[in-house]
Amino acid sequence: MNRSVAIMGCGWLGLPLAITFIEQGYKVYGTTTSEDKINDLEKVGIVPYTIKLSENGLEGPIGEVLENTEILIINIPPKLRGANAENYVHKMKYLKTAIESSKIKKIIFISSTSVYGEDQGKITECTPPYPTTEAGAQLLVSEYLFRRIPGIVTTIIRFGGLIDKNRHPINMLSGKEGLRNGNYPVNLIHLNDCIGIITSIVNKQWWGETFNAAYPLHPPKKEYYQQIADQKGLISPKYDPNSSFSGKIIDSSRLILVKKYVFLTSIYN
């Protein structure tokens, strides 16, 4: 068995994911958009490449990235805001074309629970997605793109909000007032579990499936962010007391009950 993987996007998630695969005995081919990061990737044992993917095309030796492995992890989030906003689907179409002429046989596509609407209630993998944001809509179209490549099996992971000890919504919410979604449930997942789920898919051959992935506790935002703010010594956000009790709960039971995945890190850590 060729124990190798290619990771498109070695950033906040992709870099520690690559390190974990290397520790497990895999050879990892990884991409970055910045020449300045090539040395950083080499230092941890990644075979690095500079690949620039935009709505206008793909630059860099993508063929070399894809020629030595059958497994590709696509970890490229949409950039739909600000001065550098791009059409995400167009970008993914260029990548799909490169994959079609490669040796890739298996894909993990990192998607998001934003493919579901904000008020869809309890959501399982059987729930029809109805995105209410542009990012969610473009991610959903991109999921279909990679699912339908002949000869390739694709697993979709729809992650909830991504957190670790430094990256957390409370850093943006601290001190804000008049927030109107305080009774909405949180749907978060720690970096450790993002890595744990992805490596489990590869190691346990969970191919051709779709997984919702959020930590299985969903307290109301107003309670959760109050507690996290207190833990971090930050000013708590203030929520409108008349906020609705709507929202969505991302059910990860398929991972937990069917695949026996055990979540590693609480959203309170």
Coordinates of C-alpha atoms in Angstrom, one line a residue:
M1 CA 0.0 0.0 0.0
N2 CA 1.3 3.5 -1.0
R3 CA 1.0 5.3 2.3
S4 CA 0.9 8.8 1.0
V5 CA -1.5 11.8 0.8
A6 CA -1.7 15.1 -0.9
I7 CA -3.1 18.1 1.0
M8 CA -4.3 21.2 -0.9
G9 CA -3.9 24.0 1.6
C10 CA -1.4 23.6 4.5
G11 CA -2.7 26.4 6.8
W12 CA -4.4 26.4 10.2
L13 CA -5.9 22.9 9.6
G14 CA -3.7 21.5 6.8
L15 CA -0.3 22.0 8.5
P16 CA -1.0 20.1 11.8
L17 CA -3.0 17.5 9.7
A18 CA 0.1 16.9 7.6
I19 CA 2.3 16.6 10.7
T20 CA -0.1 14.0 12.1
F21 CA 0.0 11.9 8.9
I22 CA 3.8 12.1 8.8
E23 CA 3.8 10.8 12.4
Q24 CA 1.6 7.9 11.3
G25 CA 4.1 7.0 8.6
Y26 CA 2.6 8.7 5.6
K27 CA 4.5 10.7 3.0
V28 CA 2.7 14.0 2.6
Y29 CA 2.7 16.3 -0.4
G30 CA 1.4 19.7 0.6
T31 CA 0.6 23.0 -1.1
T32 CA 0.8 26.6 -0.1
T33 CA 0.1 29.8 -2.0
S34 CA 3.2 31.5 -0.6
E35 CA 6.8 30.8 -1.5
D36 CA 7.8 32.2 2.0
K37 CA 6.1 29.1 3.6
I38 CA 8.0 26.5 1.6
N39 CA 10.8 26.2 4.1
D40 CA 8.3 25.9 7.0
L41 CA 6.7 22.9 5.3
E42 CA 10.0 21.3 4.5
K43 CA 11.1 21.6 8.1
V44 CA 8.2 19.4 9.3
G45 CA 8.8 16.7 6.6
I46 CA 6.2 17.8 4.0
V47 CA 7.1 17.6 0.3
P48 CA 6.1 21.2 -0.5
Y49 CA 4.7 22.9 -3.6
T50 CA 3.6 26.4 -4.4
I51 CA 0.2 26.2 -6.1
K52 CA -2.0 29.3 -6.8
L53 CA -5.6 28.5 -7.5
S54 CA -7.9 31.4 -8.5
E55 CA -11.1 31.9 -10.4
N56 CA -9.0 32.6 -13.5
G57 CA -6.9 29.4 -13.4
L58 CA -4.3 27.3 -11.7
E59 CA -0.6 28.2 -11.4
G60 CA 2.1 25.8 -10.3
P61 CA 3.2 22.1 -10.8
I62 CA -0.2 20.6 -9.8
G63 CA 0.7 17.4 -11.8
E64 CA 3.7 16.8 -9.6
V65 CA 1.5 17.1 -6.5
L66 CA -1.0 14.6 -7.7
E67 CA 1.2 12.0 -9.5
N68 CA 2.6 10.2 -6.5
T69 CA -0.5 9.5 -4.4
E70 CA -4.1 8.3 -4.9
I71 CA -5.5 10.3 -2.0
L72 CA -6.2 14.1 -2.1
I73 CA -7.5 16.2 0.7
I74 CA -9.0 19.5 -0.5
N75 CA -8.7 22.0 2.3
I76 CA -9.4 25.3 0.5
P77 CA -12.0 27.6 2.2
P78 CA -14.0 30.1 0.2
K79 CA -12.8 33.7 0.0
L80 CA -16.0 35.6 -0.8
R81 CA -15.4 38.9 1.1
G82 CA -13.1 41.8 0.9
A83 CA -10.9 43.1 -1.9
N84 CA -9.7 39.6 -2.9
A85 CA -13.1 38.0 -3.1
E86 CA -13.3 35.2 -5.8
N87 CA -15.8 32.8 -7.2
Y88 CA -15.1 29.6 -5.3
V89 CA -16.9 27.3 -7.8
H90 CA -14.8 28.5 -10.6
K91 CA -11.6 27.8 -8.6
M92 CA -12.8 24.3 -7.8
K93 CA -13.6 23.6 -11.5
Y94 CA -10.0 24.2 -12.4
L95 CA -8.9 21.9 -9.6
K96 CA -11.4 19.2 -10.8
T97 CA -9.9 19.4 -14.3
A98 CA -6.4 18.7 -12.9
I99 CA -7.7 15.8 -10.8
E100 CA -9.4 14.2 -13.8
S101 CA -6.1 13.7 -15.6
S102 CA -4.2 12.5 -12.5
K103 CA -3.8 9.3 -10.5
I104 CA -6.0 10.4 -7.7
K105 CA -8.6 7.8 -6.7
K106 CA -9.9 9.1 -3.4
I107 CA -10.8 12.6 -2.3
I108 CA -11.7 14.2 1.0
F109 CA -13.4 17.5 0.5
I110 CA -13.5 19.8 3.5
S111 CA -16.9 21.5 3.4
S112 CA -18.9 23.3 6.1
T113 CA -22.2 23.1 7.9
S114 CA -23.0 26.5 6.2
V115 CA -24.5 24.3 3.4
Y116 CA -27.5 24.1 5.7
G117 CA -29.8 27.0 6.5
E118 CA -29.6 28.8 9.9
D119 CA -33.1 27.7 10.9
Q120 CA -33.2 24.1 9.7
G121 CA -33.4 22.6 13.3
K122 CA -31.8 19.3 14.0
I123 CA -29.7 18.3 11.0
T124 CA -28.4 14.9 10.0
E125 CA -26.7 13.8 6.8
C126 CA -30.1 13.0 5.5
T127 CA -31.3 16.6 5.9
P128 CA -31.5 18.3 2.5
P129 CA -29.1 21.3 2.5
Y130 CA -30.6 24.7 1.9
P131 CA -27.8 27.2 2.3
T132 CA -28.7 30.8 3.2
T133 CA -25.2 32.3 2.5
E134 CA -23.1 32.6 -0.6
A135 CA -20.3 30.6 0.9
G136 CA -22.7 27.8 1.8
A137 CA -24.2 27.8 -1.7
Q138 CA -20.8 27.7 -3.4
L139 CA -19.5 24.9 -1.1
L140 CA -22.6 22.8 -1.9
V141 CA -22.0 23.2 -5.7
S142 CA -18.4 22.3 -5.1
E143 CA -19.3 19.1 -3.2
Y144 CA -21.3 18.0 -6.2
L145 CA -18.4 18.7 -8.5
F146 CA -16.0 16.3 -6.7
R147 CA -18.6 13.7 -6.0
R148 CA -19.3 13.2 -9.7
I149 CA -15.8 12.6 -11.1
P150 CA -15.8 9.2 -12.8
G151 CA -13.5 6.6 -11.2
I152 CA -13.0 8.6 -8.0
V153 CA -14.7 8.2 -4.6
T154 CA -15.2 11.3 -2.5
T155 CA -15.9 11.8 1.1
I156 CA -17.4 15.1 2.3
I157 CA -16.8 16.5 5.7
R158 CA -19.1 19.3 6.8
F159 CA -17.4 20.8 9.8
G160 CA -19.0 23.1 12.3
G161 CA -17.2 26.3 13.5
L162 CA -13.5 25.6 13.8
I163 CA -11.8 26.4 17.1
D164 CA -8.6 25.8 19.1
K165 CA -7.0 27.5 22.0
N166 CA -6.2 30.6 19.9
R167 CA -8.9 30.6 17.2
H168 CA -12.3 31.1 18.8
P169 CA -15.4 33.2 18.0
I170 CA -15.3 34.8 21.5
N171 CA -12.3 36.8 20.3
M172 CA -14.5 38.6 17.9
L173 CA -17.7 38.6 20.0
S174 CA -16.1 39.9 23.2
G175 CA -17.7 43.2 24.3
K176 CA -20.3 43.3 21.6
E177 CA -23.9 44.3 22.6
G178 CA -27.4 43.7 21.2
L179 CA -26.6 40.4 19.6
R180 CA -29.9 38.7 18.5
N181 CA -29.1 35.0 18.4
G182 CA -28.4 34.2 22.0
N183 CA -30.7 31.3 22.1
Y184 CA -29.3 29.7 19.0
P185 CA -27.3 26.5 19.8
V186 CA -23.5 26.5 19.1
N187 CA -22.1 24.0 16.6
L188 CA -18.3 24.0 17.1
I189 CA -15.5 21.5 16.6
H190 CA -11.9 21.6 17.9
L191 CA -8.9 21.3 15.6
N192 CA -7.9 18.1 17.3
D193 CA -11.1 16.5 16.2
C194 CA -10.9 17.8 12.7
I195 CA -7.6 16.0 12.4
G196 CA -8.9 12.9 14.2
I197 CA -11.9 12.6 11.8
I198 CA -9.8 13.2 8.6
T199 CA -7.1 10.6 9.6
S200 CA -9.8 8.1 10.6
I201 CA -11.4 8.4 7.1
V202 CA -8.1 7.6 5.5
N203 CA -7.0 4.9 8.0
K204 CA -10.4 3.2 8.2
Q205 CA -11.3 3.6 4.6
W206 CA -14.5 5.6 5.1
W207 CA -14.8 6.5 1.4
G208 CA -17.8 7.7 -0.6
E209 CA -19.6 9.1 2.5
T210 CA -20.8 12.4 3.9
F211 CA -20.2 13.3 7.6
N212 CA -21.6 16.2 9.7
A213 CA -18.9 17.0 12.2
A214 CA -19.6 19.1 15.3
Y215 CA -18.9 18.4 19.0
P216 CA -22.0 16.7 20.5
L217 CA -22.9 19.5 23.0
H218 CA -24.9 22.5 21.8
P219 CA -25.5 25.0 24.6
P220 CA -27.2 28.3 23.8
K221 CA -24.7 30.9 22.5
K222 CA -25.5 33.4 25.3
E223 CA -24.6 30.7 28.0
Y224 CA -21.6 29.3 26.1
Y225 CA -19.9 32.5 25.2
Q226 CA -20.5 33.9 28.7
Q227 CA -18.6 30.9 30.2
I228 CA -15.8 31.1 27.6
A229 CA -15.4 34.8 28.1
D230 CA -15.0 34.2 31.8
Q231 CA -12.4 31.5 31.2
K232 CA -10.4 33.8 29.0
G233 CA -10.8 36.9 31.1
L234 CA -12.7 38.7 28.3
I235 CA -15.7 41.0 28.3
S236 CA -18.8 38.9 27.7
P237 CA -21.0 39.6 24.7
K238 CA -24.5 40.9 25.5
Y239 CA -27.5 39.3 23.8
D240 CA -30.9 40.7 23.2
P241 CA -33.2 39.0 25.8
N242 CA -35.9 38.7 23.1
S243 CA -33.8 36.6 20.7
S244 CA -35.6 33.7 19.1
F245 CA -35.2 30.0 20.0
S246 CA -34.5 29.0 16.4
G247 CA -31.3 27.9 14.8
K248 CA -29.8 24.6 13.8
I249 CA -28.2 21.7 15.7
I250 CA -25.6 19.7 13.8
D251 CA -26.1 16.0 14.7
S252 CA -22.9 14.0 14.5
S253 CA -24.5 10.7 15.4
R254 CA -23.4 9.0 12.2
L255 CA -19.7 9.5 13.3
I256 CA -20.4 8.6 16.9
L257 CA -22.8 5.7 16.7
V258 CA -22.1 4.2 13.2
K259 CA -18.4 4.8 12.9
K260 CA -17.6 4.7 16.7
Y261 CA -15.6 7.9 16.5
V262 CA -14.8 9.3 20.0
F263 CA -14.5 13.1 20.1
L264 CA -11.1 14.1 21.6
T265 CA -11.5 17.7 22.8
S266 CA -14.4 19.5 24.4
I267 CA -15.5 22.9 23.1
Y268 CA -14.9 24.1 26.6
N269 CA -11.2 23.4 26.5

